[in-house]
Short mmCIF file of C-alpha atoms in Angstrom, two decimals:
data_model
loop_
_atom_site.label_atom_id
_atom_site.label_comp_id
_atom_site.label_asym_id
_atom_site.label_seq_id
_atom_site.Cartn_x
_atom_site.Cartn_y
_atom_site.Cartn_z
CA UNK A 479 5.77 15.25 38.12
CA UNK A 480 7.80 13.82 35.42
CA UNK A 481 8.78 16.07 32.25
CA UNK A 482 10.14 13.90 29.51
CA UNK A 483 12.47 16.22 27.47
CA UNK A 484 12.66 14.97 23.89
CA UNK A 485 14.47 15.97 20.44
CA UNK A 486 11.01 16.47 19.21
CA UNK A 487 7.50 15.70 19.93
CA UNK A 488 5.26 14.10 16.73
CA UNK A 489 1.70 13.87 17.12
CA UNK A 490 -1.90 13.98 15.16
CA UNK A 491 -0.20 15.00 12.06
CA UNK A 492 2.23 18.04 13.51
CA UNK A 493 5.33 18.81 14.65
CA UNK A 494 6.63 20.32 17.77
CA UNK A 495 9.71 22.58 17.93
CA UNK A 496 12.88 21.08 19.20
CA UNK A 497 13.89 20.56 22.79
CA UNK A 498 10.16 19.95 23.39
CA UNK A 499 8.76 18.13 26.83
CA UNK A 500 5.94 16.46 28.02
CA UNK A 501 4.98 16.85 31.73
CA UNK A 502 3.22 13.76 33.32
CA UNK A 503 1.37 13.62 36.46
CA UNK A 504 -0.82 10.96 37.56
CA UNK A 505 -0.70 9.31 34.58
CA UNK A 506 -1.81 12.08 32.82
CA UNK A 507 -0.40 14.41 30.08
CA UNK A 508 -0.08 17.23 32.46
CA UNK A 509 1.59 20.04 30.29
CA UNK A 510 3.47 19.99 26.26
CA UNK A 511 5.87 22.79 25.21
CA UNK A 512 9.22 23.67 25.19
CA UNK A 513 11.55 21.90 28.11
CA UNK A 514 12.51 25.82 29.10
CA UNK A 515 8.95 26.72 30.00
CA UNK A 516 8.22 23.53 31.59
CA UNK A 517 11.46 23.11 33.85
CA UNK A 518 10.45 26.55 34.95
CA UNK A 519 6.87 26.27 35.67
CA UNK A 520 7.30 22.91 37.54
CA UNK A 521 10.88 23.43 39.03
CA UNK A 522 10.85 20.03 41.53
CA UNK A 523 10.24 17.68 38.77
CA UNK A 524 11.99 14.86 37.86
CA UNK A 525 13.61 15.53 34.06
CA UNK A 526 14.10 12.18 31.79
CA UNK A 527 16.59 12.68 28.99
CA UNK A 528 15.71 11.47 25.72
CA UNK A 529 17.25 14.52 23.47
CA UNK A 530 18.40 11.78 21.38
CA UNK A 531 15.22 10.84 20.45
CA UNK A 532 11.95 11.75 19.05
CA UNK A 533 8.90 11.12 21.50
CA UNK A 534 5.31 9.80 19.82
CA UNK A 535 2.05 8.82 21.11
CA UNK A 536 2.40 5.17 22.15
CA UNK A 537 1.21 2.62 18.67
CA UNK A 538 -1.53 1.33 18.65
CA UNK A 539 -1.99 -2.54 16.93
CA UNK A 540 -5.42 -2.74 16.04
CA UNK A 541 -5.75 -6.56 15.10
CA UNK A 542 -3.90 -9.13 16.14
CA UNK A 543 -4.37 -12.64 18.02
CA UNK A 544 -1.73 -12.69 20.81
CA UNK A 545 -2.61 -16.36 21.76
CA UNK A 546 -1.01 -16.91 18.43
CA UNK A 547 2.47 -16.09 19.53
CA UNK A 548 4.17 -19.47 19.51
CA UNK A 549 2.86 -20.41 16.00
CA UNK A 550 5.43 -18.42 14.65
CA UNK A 551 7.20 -19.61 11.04
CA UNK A 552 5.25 -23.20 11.89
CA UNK A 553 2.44 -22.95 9.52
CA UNK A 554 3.52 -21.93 6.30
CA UNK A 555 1.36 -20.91 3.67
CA UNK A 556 0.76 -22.68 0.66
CA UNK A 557 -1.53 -20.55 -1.50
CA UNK A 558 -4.20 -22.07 0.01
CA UNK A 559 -6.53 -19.55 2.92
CA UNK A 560 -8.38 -22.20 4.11
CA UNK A 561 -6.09 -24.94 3.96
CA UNK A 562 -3.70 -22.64 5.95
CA UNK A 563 -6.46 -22.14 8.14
CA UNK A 564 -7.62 -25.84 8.59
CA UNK A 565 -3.53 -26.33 9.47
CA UNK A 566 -2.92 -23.51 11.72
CA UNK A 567 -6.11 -24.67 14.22
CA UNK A 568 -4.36 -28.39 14.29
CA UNK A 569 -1.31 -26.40 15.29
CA UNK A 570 -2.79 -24.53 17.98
CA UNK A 571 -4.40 -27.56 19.39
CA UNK A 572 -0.97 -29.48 19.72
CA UNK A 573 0.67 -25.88 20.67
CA UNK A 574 1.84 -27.30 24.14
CA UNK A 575 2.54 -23.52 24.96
CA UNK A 576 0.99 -21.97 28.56
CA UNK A 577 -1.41 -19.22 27.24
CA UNK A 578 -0.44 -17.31 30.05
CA UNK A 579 3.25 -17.37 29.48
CA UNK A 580 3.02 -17.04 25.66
CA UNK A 581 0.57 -13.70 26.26
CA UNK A 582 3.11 -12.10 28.63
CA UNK A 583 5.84 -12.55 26.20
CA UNK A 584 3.38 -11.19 23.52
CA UNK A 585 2.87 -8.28 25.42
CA UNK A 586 6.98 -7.40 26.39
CA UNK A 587 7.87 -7.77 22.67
CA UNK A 588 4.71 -5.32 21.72
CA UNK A 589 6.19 -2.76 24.73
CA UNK A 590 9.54 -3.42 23.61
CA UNK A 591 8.51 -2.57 19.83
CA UNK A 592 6.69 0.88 21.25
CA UNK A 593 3.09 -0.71 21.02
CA UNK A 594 0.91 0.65 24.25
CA UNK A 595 -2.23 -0.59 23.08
CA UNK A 596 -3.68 -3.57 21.53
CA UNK A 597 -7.26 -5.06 20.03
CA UNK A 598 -6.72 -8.55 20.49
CA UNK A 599 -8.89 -11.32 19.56
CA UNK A 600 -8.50 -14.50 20.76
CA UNK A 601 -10.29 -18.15 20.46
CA UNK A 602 -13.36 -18.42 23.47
CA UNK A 603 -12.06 -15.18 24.79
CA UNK A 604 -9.23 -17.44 26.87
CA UNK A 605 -6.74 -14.40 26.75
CA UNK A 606 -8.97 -11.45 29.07
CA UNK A 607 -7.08 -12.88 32.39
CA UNK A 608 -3.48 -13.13 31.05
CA UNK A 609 -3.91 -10.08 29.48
CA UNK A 610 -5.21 -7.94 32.62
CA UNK A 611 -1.95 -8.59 34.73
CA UNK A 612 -0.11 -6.47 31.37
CA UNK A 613 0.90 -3.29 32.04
CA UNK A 614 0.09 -2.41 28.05
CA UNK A 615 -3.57 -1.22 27.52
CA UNK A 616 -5.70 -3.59 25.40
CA UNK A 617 -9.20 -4.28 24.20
CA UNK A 618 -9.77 -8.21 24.53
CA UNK A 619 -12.59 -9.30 21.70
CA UNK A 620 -14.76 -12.01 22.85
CA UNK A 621 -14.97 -13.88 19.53
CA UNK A 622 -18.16 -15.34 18.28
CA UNK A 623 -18.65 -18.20 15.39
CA UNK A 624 -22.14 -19.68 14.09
CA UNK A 625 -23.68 -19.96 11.10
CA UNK A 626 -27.28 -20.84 12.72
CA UNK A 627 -30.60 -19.63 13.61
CA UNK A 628 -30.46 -20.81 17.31
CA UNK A 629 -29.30 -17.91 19.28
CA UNK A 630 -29.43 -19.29 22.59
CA UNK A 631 -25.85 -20.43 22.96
CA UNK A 632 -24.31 -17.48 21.59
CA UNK A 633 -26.49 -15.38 23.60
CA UNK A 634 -25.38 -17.18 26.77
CA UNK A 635 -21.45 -17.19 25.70
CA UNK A 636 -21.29 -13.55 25.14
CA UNK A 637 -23.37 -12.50 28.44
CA UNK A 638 -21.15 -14.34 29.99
CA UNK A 639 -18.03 -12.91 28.71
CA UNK A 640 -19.58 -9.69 29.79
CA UNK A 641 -20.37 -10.95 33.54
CA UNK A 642 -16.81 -12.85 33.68
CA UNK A 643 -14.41 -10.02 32.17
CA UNK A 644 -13.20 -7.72 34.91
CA UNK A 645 -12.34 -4.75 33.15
CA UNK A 646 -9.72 -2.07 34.42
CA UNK A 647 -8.72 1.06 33.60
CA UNK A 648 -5.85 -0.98 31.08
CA UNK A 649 -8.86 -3.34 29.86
CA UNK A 650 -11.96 -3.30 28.06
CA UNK A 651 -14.27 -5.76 26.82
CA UNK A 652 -14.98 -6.12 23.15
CA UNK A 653 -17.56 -8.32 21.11
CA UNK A 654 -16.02 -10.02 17.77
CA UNK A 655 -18.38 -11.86 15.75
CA UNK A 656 -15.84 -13.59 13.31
CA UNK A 657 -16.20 -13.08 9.91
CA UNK A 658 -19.42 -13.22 7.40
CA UNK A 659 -18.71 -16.98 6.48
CA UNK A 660 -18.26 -17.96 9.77
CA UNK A 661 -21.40 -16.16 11.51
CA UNK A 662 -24.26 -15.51 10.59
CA UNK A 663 -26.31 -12.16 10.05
CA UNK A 664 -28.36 -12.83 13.31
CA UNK A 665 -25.51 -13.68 15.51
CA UNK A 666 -24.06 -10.25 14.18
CA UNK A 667 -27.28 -8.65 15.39
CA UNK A 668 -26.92 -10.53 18.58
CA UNK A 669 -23.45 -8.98 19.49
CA UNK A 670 -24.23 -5.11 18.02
CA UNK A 671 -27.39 -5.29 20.04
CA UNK A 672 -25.60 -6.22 23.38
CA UNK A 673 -21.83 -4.39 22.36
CA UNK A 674 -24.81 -1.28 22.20
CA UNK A 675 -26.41 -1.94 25.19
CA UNK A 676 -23.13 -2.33 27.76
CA UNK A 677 -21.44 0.50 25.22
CA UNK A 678 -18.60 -2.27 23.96
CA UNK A 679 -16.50 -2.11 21.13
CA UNK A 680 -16.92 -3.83 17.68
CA UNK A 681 -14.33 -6.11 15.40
CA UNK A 682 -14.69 -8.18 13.01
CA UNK A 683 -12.98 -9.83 10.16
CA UNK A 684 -13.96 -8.45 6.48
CA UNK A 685 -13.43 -9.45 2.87
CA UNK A 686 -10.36 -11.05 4.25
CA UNK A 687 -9.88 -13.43 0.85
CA UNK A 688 -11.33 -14.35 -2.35
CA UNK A 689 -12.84 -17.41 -1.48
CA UNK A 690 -14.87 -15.46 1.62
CA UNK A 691 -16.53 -13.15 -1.82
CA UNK A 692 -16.89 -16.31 -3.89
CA UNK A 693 -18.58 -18.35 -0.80
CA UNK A 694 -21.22 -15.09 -0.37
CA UNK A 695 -21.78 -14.63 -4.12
CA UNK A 696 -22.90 -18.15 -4.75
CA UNK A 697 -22.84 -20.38 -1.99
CA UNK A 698 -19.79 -22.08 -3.33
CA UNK A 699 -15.97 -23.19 -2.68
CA UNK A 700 -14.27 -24.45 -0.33
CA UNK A 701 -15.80 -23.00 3.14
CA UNK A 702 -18.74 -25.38 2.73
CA UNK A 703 -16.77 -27.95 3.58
CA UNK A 704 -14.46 -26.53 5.96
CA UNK A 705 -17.46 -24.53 8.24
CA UNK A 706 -18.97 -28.45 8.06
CA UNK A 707 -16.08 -29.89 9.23
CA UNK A 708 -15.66 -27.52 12.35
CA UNK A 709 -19.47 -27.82 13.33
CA UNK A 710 -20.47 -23.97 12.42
CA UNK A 711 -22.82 -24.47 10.40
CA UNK A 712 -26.20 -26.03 10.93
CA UNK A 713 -28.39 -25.26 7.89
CA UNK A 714 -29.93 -22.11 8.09
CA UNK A 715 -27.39 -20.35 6.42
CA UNK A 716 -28.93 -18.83 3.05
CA UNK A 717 -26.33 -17.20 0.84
CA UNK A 718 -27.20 -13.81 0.24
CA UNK A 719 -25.34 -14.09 -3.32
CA UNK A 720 -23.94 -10.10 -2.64
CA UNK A 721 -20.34 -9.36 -1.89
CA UNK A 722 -19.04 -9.45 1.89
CA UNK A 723 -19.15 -5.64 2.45
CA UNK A 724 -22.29 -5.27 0.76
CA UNK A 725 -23.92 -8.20 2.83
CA UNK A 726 -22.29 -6.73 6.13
CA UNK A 727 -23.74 -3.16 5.39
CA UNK A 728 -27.10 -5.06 5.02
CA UNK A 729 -27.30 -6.47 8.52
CA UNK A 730 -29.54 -3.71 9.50
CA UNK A 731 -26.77 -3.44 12.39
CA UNK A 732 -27.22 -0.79 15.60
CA UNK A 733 -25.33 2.68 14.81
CA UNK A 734 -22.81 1.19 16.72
CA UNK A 735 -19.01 1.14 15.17
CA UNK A 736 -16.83 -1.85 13.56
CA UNK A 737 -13.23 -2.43 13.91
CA UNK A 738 -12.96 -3.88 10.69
CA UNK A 739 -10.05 -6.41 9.95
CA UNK A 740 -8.49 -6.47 6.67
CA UNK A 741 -11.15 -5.48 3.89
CA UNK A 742 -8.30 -6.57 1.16
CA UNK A 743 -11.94 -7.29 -1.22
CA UNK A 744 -14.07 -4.20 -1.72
CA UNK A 745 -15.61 -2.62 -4.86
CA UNK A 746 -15.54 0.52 -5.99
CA UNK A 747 -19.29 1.22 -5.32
CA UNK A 748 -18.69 -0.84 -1.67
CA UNK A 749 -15.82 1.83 -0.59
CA UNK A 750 -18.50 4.71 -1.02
CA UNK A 751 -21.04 3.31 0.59
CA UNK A 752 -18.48 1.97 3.84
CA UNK A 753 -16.88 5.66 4.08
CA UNK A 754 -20.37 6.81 4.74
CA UNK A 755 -20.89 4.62 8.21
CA UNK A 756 -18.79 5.35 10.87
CA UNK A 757 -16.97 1.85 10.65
CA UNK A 758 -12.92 1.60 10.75
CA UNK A 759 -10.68 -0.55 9.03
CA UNK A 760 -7.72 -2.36 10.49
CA UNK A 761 -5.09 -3.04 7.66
CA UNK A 762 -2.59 -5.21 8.45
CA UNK A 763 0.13 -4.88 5.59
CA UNK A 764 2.77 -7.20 6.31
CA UNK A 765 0.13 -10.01 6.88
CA UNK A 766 -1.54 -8.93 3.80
CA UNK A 767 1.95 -9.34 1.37
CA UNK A 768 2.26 -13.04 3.72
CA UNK A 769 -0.79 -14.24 1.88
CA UNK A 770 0.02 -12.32 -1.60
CA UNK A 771 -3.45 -10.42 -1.65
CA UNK A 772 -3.99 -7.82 -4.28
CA UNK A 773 -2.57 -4.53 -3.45
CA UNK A 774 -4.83 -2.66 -0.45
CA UNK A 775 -7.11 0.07 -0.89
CA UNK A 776 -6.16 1.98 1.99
CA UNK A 777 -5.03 4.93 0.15
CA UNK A 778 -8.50 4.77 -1.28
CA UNK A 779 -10.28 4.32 1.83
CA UNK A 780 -8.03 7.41 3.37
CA UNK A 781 -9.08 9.61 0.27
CA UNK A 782 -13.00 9.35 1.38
CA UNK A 783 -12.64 9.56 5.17
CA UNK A 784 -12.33 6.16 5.93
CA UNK A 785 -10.22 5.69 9.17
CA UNK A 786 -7.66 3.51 8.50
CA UNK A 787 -5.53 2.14 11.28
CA UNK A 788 -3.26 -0.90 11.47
CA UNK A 789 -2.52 -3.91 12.68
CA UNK A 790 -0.30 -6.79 12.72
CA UNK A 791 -2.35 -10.05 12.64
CA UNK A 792 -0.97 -12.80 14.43
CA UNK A 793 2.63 -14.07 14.63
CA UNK A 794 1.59 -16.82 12.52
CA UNK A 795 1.62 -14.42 9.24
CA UNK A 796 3.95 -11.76 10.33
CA UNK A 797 7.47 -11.77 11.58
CA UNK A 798 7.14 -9.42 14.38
CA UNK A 799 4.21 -7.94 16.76
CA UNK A 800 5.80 -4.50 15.67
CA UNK A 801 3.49 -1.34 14.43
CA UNK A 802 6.98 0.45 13.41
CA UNK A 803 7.48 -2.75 11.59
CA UNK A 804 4.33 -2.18 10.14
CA UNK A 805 4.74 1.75 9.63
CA UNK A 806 8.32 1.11 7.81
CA UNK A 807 7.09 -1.51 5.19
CA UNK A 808 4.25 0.84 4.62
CA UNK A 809 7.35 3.70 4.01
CA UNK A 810 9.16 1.68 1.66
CA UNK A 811 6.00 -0.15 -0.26
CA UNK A 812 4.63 3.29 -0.93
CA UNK A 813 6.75 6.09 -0.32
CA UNK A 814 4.96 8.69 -1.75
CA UNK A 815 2.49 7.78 0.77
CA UNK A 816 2.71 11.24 3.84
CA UNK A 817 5.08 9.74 7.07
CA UNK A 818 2.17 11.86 8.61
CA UNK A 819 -1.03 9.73 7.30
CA UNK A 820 1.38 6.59 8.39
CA UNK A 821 2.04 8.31 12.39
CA UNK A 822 -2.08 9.03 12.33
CA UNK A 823 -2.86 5.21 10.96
CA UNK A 824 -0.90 3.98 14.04
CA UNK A 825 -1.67 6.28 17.08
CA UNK A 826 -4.80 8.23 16.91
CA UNK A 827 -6.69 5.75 14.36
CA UNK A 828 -6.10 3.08 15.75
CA UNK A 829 -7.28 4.06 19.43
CA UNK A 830 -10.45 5.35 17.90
CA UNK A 831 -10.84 2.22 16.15
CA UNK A 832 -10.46 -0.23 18.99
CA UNK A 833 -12.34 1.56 21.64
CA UNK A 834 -9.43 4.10 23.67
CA UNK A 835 -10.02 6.92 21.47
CA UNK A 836 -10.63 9.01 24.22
CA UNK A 837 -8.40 7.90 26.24
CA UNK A 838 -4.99 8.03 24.24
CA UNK A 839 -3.57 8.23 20.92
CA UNK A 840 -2.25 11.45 21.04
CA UNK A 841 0.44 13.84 22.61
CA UNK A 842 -2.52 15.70 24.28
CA UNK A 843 -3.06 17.44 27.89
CA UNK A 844 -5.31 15.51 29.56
CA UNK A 845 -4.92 12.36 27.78
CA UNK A 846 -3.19 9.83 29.38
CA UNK A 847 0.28 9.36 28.97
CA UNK A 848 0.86 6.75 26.47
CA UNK A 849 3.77 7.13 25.09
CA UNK A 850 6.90 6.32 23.13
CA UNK A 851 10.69 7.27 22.60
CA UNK A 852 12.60 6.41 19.31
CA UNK A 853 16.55 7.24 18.61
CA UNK A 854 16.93 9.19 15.98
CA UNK A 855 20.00 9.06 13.29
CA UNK A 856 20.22 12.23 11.75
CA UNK A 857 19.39 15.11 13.94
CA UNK A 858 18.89 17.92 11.33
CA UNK A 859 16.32 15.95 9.61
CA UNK A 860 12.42 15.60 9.47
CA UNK A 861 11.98 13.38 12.73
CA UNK A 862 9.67 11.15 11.14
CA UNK A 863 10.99 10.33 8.37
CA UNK A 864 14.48 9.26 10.01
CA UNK A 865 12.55 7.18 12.04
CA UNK A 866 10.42 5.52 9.54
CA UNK A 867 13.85 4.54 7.01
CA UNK A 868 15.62 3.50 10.06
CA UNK A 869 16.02 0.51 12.01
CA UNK A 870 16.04 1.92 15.32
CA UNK A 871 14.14 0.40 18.04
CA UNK A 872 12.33 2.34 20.99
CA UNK A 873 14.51 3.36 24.05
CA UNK A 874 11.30 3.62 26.27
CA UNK A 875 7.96 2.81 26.18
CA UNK A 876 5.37 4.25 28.92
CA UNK A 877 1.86 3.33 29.64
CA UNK A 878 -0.32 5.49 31.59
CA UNK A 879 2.72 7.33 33.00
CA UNK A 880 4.03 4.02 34.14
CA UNK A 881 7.30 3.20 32.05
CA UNK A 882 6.83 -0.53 30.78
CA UNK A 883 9.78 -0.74 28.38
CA UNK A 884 13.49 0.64 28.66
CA UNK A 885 16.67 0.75 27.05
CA UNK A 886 20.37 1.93 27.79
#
């Protein structure tokens, strides 16, 4: 048994008292309470210092694209969505990059930032092998495009993601169709009925920009052209002339879950009737200010039970694959926002909301150990909110009791 002794344990919206421990055996969460009790009721075990630090449930980035690693800083935007689109799939194509090797990288700096868990979404689900030999835990998102009435070929893709993906007790399979513009309502259908049948998690993208509403209110714009241009569209498509959250809602979808990306367009009327499904939202703010959206109604979607977690899109929009990155810009945009709503959006939501829920995302017994150590600069104050106005970086990162990241 290992007993990590920390400053101070922070966890599903509480606070431990000092000098508290976390026992881990097999992986597991074994035991949580004071170091005293602990040392005493498991006197052979091996005790890892970290009284210089606070200890948190490992984060949890709920949307990104990993495979996207190497664009960084080389596709700038230009006020344009889909003519930063259009550029950044000519960039991957001529990214000379290894998947393999950019994916491992991907994964250290996500360790290295305190991130234990990932929903990942990647082009033709290329990613599921580079990603099993990580040690972080992930869910790997088949993604699906097609704006067309012949199911066949999407049918056959996704059944054979299902039959290819070896999943492990680090990996799971996930279905993505990609976005409302981008596939259509029966292709939707396709992957809820199968993600419901094999018990698979849900993503998808969401009201991402203006020009997705505009497209789905009248058929117009500029993803015509584009959806021509990449061969995803063959015809059928009949604009439903409703907003995207209102047309998604519509699909007549199996009771089955969404990990919903973004969501930076939503009425009023369209919040009330998402916080009454049991769909999740993945915000990713630093990719959100990248593009200059309107401000986020996360606080909103919070307010009516919405489960809000986070994410960090792809290193082509964001500077780092950091959820502390993520959680500090949050604390500094809106900092009369709780620092224990932020700690929830990255741990426990964000399991839920990519399909670990019950697995980690918490300082629990009998959860497995997923976990994180950050310094802290002032020790007489509120743990978490040193941590989220500092720049310290993690001193250890563990995954299933297995440590994957570690500093001096």
């Amino acid at each position: 048994m290992l007993i990590l002794h920390a400053r101070a344990l922070l966890t599903e919206g509480s606070r431990q008292p000092q000098d508290s421990a976390v026992a881990v055996q097999n992986g597991l969460i074994a035991a949580v309470g004071p170091c005293a009790t602990l040392r005493r009721d498991h006197p052979d075990s091996e005790i890892l210092d970290l009284t210089d630090c606070a200890l948190l449930a490992g984060l949890v980035n709920a949307h990104t694209h990993l495979e996207l690693s190497g664009l960084k800083g080389k596709v700038p935007y230009e006020g344009d969505f889909v003519d930063w689109l259009s550029r950044l799939g000519q960039a991957r194509r001529q990214y000379a990059g290894d998947l393999g090797p950019a994916i491992a990288e991907a994964c250290r700096q996500s360790a290295a930032a305190g991130v234990t868990c990932v929903g990942d979404i990647c082009f033709r689900h290329r990613a599921w092998p580079f990603l099993a030999a990580q040690p972080i835990r992930k869910t790997c998102y088949a993604e699906l495009f097609g704006m067309t009435g012949d199911l066949e070929t999407p049918r056959r893709y996704l059944e054979h993601c299902i039959r290819q993906t070896e999943t492990g007790e680090l990996l799971r399979l996930g279905l993505s169709p990609h976005a409302p513009y981008s596939a259509g309502i029966e292709v939707y259908r396709l992957a809820a009925d199968l993600a419901a049948r094999y018990g698979l998690p849900l993503a998808s993208h969401l009201a991402e920009t203006a020009e997705e509403v505009e497209y789905l209110l009248t058929g117009g714009g500029p993803w015509p052209g584009y959806l021509a241009r990449i061969h995803h569209e063959d015809g059928s498509f009949v604009c439903p002339r409703q907003r995207p959250v209102t047309y998604f809602l519509g699909m007549d979808l199996p009771a089955v879950p969404f990990c919903l990306a973004h969501v930076n367009y939503i009425s009023d009327p369209e919040l009330e009737a998402l916080a009454r499904t049991g769909h999740a939202v993945a915000f990713c703010p630093r990719s959100h200010a990248f593009f200059g959206h309107p401000e986020h109604p996360f606080a909103r979607m919070l307010e009516l039970g919405i489960p809000v977690s986070l994410g960090t899109d792809s290193l082509a929009s964001n500077d780092s694959l950091s959820i502390l990155d993520e959680m500090r810009f949050l604390r500094r945009r809106y900092p009369k926002l709780e620092t224990q709503t932020i700690l929830r959006m990255a741990t426990i939501n964000g399991a839920r909301a990519v399909g670990w829920g019950d697995r980690t995302g918490a300082i629990r017994v009998g959860l497995e150990a997923d976990l994180t150590a950050i310094p802290l600069q002032e020790m007489n104050r509120d743990p978490l909110a040193d941590i989220l106005s500092s720049d310290q970086q993690p001193k250890l990162t563990m995954v299933r009791g297995q440590i994957v990241h570690r500093r001096p």
